[in-house]
PDB file of C-alpha atoms in Angstrom:
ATOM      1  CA  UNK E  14     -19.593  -3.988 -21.806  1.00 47.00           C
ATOM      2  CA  UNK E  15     -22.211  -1.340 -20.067  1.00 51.00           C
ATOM      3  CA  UNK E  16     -22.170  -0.058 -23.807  1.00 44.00           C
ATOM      4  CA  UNK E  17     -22.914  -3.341 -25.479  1.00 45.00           C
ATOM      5  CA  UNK E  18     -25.894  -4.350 -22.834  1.00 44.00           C
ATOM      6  CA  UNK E  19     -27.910  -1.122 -21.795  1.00 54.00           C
ATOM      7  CA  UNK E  20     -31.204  -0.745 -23.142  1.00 55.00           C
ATOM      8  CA  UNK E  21     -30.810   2.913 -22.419  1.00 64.00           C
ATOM      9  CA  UNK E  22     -29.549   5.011 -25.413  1.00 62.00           C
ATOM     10  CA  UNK E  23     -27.991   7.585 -22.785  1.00 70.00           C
ATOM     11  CA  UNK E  24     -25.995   5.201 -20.363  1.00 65.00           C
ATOM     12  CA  UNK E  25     -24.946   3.658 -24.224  1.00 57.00           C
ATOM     13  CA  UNK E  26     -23.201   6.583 -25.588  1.00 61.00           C
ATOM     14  CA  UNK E  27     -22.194   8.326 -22.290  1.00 72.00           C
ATOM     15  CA  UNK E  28     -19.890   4.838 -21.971  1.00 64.00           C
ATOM     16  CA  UNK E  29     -19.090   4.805 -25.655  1.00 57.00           C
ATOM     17  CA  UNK E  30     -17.678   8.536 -24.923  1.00 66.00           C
ATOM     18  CA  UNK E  31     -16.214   7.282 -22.079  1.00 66.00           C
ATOM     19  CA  UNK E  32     -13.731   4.690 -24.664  1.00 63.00           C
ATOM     20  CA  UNK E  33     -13.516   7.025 -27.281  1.00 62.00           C
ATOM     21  CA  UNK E  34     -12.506   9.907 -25.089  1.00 59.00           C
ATOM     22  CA  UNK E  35      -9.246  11.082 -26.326  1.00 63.00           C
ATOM     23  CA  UNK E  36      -8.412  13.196 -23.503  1.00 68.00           C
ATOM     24  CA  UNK E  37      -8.389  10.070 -20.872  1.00 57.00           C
ATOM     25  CA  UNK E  38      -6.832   8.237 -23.158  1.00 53.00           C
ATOM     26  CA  UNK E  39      -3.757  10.320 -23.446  1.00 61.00           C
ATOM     27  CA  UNK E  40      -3.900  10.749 -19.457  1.00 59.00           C
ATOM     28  CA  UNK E  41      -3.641   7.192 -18.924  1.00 57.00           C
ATOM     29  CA  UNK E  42      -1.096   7.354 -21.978  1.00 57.00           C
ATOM     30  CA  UNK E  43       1.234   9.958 -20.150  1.00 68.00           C
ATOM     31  CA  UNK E  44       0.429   8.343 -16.647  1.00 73.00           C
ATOM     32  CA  UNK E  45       2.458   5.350 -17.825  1.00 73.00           C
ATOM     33  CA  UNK E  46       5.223   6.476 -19.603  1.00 80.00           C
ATOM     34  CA  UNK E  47       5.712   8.841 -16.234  1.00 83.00           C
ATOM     35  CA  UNK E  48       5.596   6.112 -14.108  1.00 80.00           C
ATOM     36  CA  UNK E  49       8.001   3.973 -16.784  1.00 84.00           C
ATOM     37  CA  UNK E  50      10.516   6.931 -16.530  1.00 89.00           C
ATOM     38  CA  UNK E  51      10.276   6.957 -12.857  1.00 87.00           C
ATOM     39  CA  UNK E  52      11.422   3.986 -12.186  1.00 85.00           C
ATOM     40  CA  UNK E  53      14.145   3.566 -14.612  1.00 90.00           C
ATOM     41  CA  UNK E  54      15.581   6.619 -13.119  1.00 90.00           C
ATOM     42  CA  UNK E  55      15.677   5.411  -9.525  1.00 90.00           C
ATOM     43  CA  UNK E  56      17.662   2.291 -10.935  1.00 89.00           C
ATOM     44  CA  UNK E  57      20.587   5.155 -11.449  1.00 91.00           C
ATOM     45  CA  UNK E  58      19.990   6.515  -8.063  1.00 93.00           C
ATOM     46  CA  UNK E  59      22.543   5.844  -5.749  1.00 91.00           C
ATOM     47  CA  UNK E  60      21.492   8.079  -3.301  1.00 94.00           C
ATOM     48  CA  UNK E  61      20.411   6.878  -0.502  1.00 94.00           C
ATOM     49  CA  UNK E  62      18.295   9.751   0.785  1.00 95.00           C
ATOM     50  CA  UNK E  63      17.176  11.238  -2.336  1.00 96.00           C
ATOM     51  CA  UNK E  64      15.694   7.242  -2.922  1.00 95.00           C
ATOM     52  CA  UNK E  65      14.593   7.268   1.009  1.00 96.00           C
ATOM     53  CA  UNK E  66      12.641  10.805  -0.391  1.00 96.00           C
ATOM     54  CA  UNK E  67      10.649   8.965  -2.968  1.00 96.00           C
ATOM     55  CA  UNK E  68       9.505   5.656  -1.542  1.00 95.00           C
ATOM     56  CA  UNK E  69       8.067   8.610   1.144  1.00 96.00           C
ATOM     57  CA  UNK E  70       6.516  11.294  -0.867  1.00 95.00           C
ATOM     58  CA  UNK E  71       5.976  10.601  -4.525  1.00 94.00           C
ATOM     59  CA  UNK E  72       2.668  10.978  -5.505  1.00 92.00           C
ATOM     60  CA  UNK E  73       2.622   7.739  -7.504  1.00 89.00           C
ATOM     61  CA  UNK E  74       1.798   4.618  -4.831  1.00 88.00           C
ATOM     62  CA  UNK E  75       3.801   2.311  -8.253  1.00 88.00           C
ATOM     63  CA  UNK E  76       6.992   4.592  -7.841  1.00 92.00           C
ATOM     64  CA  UNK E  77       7.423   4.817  -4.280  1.00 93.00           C
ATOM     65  CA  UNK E  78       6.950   0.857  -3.987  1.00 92.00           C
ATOM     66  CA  UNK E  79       9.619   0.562  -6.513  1.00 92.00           C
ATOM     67  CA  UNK E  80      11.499   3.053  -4.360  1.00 94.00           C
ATOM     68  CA  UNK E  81      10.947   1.485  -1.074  1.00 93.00           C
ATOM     69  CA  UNK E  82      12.687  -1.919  -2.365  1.00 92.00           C
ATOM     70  CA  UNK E  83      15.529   0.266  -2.689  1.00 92.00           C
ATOM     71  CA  UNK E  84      15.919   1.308   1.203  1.00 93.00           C
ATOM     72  CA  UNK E  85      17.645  -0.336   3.660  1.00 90.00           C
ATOM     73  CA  UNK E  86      17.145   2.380   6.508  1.00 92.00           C
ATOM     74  CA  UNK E  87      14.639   1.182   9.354  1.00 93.00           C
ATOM     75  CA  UNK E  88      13.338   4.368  10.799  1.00 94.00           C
ATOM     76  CA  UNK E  89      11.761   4.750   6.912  1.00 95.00           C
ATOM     77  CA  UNK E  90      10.475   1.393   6.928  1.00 92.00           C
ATOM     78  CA  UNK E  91       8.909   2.027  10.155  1.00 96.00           C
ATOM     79  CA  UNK E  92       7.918   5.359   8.623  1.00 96.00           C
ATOM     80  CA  UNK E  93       5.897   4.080   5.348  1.00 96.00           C
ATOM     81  CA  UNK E  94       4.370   0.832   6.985  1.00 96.00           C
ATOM     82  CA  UNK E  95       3.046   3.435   9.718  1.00 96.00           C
ATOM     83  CA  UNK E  96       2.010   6.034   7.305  1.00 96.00           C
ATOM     84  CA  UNK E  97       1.976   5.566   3.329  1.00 96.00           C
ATOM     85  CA  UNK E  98      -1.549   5.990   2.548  1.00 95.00           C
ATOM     86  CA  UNK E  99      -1.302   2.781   0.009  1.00 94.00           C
ATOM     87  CA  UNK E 100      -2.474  -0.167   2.318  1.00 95.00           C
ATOM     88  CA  UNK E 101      -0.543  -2.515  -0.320  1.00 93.00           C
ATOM     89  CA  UNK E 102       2.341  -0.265   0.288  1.00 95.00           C
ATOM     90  CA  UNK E 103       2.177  -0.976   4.032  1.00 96.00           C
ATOM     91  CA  UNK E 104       1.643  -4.176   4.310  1.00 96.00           C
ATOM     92  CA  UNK E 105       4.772  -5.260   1.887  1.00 95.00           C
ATOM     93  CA  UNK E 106       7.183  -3.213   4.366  1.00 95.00           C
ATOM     94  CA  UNK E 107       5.182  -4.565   7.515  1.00 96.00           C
ATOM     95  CA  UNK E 108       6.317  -7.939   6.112  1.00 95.00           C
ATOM     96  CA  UNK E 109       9.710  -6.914   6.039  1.00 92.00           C
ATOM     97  CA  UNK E 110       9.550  -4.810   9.417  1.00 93.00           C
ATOM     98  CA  UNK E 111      11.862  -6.706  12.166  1.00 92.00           C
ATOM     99  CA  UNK E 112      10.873  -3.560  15.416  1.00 94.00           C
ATOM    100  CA  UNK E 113       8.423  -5.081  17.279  1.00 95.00           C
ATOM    101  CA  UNK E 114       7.522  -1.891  18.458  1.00 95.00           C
ATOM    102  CA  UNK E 115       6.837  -0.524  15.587  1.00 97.00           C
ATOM    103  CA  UNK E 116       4.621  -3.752  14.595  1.00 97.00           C
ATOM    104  CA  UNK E 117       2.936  -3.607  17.642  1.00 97.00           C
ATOM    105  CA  UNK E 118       2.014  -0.011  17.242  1.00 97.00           C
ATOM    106  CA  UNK E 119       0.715  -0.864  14.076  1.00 98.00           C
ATOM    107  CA  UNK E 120      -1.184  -3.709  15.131  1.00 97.00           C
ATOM    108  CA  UNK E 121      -2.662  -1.550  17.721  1.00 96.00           C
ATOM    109  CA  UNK E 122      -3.438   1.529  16.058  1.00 96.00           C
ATOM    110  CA  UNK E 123      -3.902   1.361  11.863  1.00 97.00           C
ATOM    111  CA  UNK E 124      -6.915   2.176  11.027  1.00 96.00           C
ATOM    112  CA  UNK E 125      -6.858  -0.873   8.455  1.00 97.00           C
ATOM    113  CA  UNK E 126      -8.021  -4.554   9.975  1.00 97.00           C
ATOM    114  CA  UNK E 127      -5.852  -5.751   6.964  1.00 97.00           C
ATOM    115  CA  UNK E 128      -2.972  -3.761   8.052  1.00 98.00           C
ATOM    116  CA  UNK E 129      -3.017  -5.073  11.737  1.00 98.00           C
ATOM    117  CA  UNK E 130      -3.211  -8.107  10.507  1.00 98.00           C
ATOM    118  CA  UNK E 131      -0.065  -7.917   8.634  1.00 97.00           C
ATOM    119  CA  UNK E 132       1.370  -6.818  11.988  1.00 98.00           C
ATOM    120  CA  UNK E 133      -0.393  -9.251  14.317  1.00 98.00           C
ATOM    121  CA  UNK E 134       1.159 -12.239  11.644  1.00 97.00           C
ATOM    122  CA  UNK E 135       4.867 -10.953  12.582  1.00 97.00           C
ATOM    123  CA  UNK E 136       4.327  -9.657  16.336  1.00 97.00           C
ATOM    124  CA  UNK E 137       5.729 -11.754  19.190  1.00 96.00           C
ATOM    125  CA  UNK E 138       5.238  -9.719  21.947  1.00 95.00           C
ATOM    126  CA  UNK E 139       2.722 -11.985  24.193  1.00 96.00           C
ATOM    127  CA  UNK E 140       1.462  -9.388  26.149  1.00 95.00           C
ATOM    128  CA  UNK E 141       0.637  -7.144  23.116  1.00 96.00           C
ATOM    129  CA  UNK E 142      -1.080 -10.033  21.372  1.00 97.00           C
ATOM    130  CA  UNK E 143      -3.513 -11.102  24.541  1.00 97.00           C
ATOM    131  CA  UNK E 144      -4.073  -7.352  24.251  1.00 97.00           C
ATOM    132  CA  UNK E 145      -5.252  -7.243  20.883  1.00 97.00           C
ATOM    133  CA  UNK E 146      -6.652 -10.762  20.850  1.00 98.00           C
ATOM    134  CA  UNK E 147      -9.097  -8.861  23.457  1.00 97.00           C
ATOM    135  CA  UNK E 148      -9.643  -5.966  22.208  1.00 96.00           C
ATOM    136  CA  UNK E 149      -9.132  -5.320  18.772  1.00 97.00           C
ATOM    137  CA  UNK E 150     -12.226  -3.860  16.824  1.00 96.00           C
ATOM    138  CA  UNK E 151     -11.832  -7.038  14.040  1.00 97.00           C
ATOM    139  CA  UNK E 152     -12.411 -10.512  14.351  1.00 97.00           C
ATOM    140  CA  UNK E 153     -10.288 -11.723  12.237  1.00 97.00           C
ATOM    141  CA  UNK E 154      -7.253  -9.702  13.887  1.00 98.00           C
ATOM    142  CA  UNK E 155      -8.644 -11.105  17.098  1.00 98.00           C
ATOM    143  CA  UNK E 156      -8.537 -14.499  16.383  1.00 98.00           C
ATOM    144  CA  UNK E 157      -4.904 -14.439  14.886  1.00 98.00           C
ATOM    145  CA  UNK E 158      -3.946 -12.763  17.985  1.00 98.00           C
ATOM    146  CA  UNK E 159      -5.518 -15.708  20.044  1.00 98.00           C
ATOM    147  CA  UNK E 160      -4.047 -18.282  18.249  1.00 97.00           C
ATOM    148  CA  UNK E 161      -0.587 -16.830  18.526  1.00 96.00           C
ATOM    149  CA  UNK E 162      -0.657 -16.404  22.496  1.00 92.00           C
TER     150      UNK E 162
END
């Protein structure tokens, strides 16, 4: 589109190189059949700790959430709804996170209003929730605390 609509010659065929570039396209290419390998291999996997391994430290946020569907162990749920940098990542195991410790740590501490809101939707713990409902940074984490004490 910015190639169709710019007056400007430069911005035109800097985007033009940008589609035509066959370098990015074979990046992207390779990306995906990666990823596509990836995951068909950790349908063979029956280990449980070499899977556990992968929904924690793959560099690909696609293969470790394929990964994480795999694990049944709570101290790595706990572990990648508290630290896998993919906020999409977190919030599907936060969703599937039964500790209310761990949720309320979460819901206290993640840097991500989205994130503690995941954990405020699941948290029961009345004290935590007047706590946040009273001081959390967000509004919006603030209110759903509120309306859940």
């Amino acid at each position: 589109d910015i190639a169709r609509v710019t007056e400007r010659e430069d911005v035109c065929l800097a985007a033009i190189d940008k589609i035509i570039d066959a370098t990015a396209i074979q990046h992207i290419h390779n990306l995906r059949e990666n990823r596509a390998s990836e995951c068909k291999r950790i349908e063979s996997i029956t280990n449980t700790v070499e899977i556990e391994a992968i929904a924690t430290t793959h560099p690909d946020e696609y293969v470790r959430h394929i990964a994480f569907q795999n694990v049944d162990n709570k101290k790595v749920f706990a572990q990648i709804a508290q630290h896998d940098p993919d906020l999409r990542i977190r919030t599907a195991v936060i969703q599937q996170l039964e500790d209310q410790v761990v949720l309320g740590k979460i819901a206290q501490t993640d840097n991500d209003p989205i994130a503690r809101l995941f954990a405020v939707t699941y948290l029961t713990n009345k004290a935590l929730l007047r706590d946040i409902a009273q001081n959390d940074t967000d509004y919006d984490v603030r209110e759903l605390a509120r309306s859940k004490t």
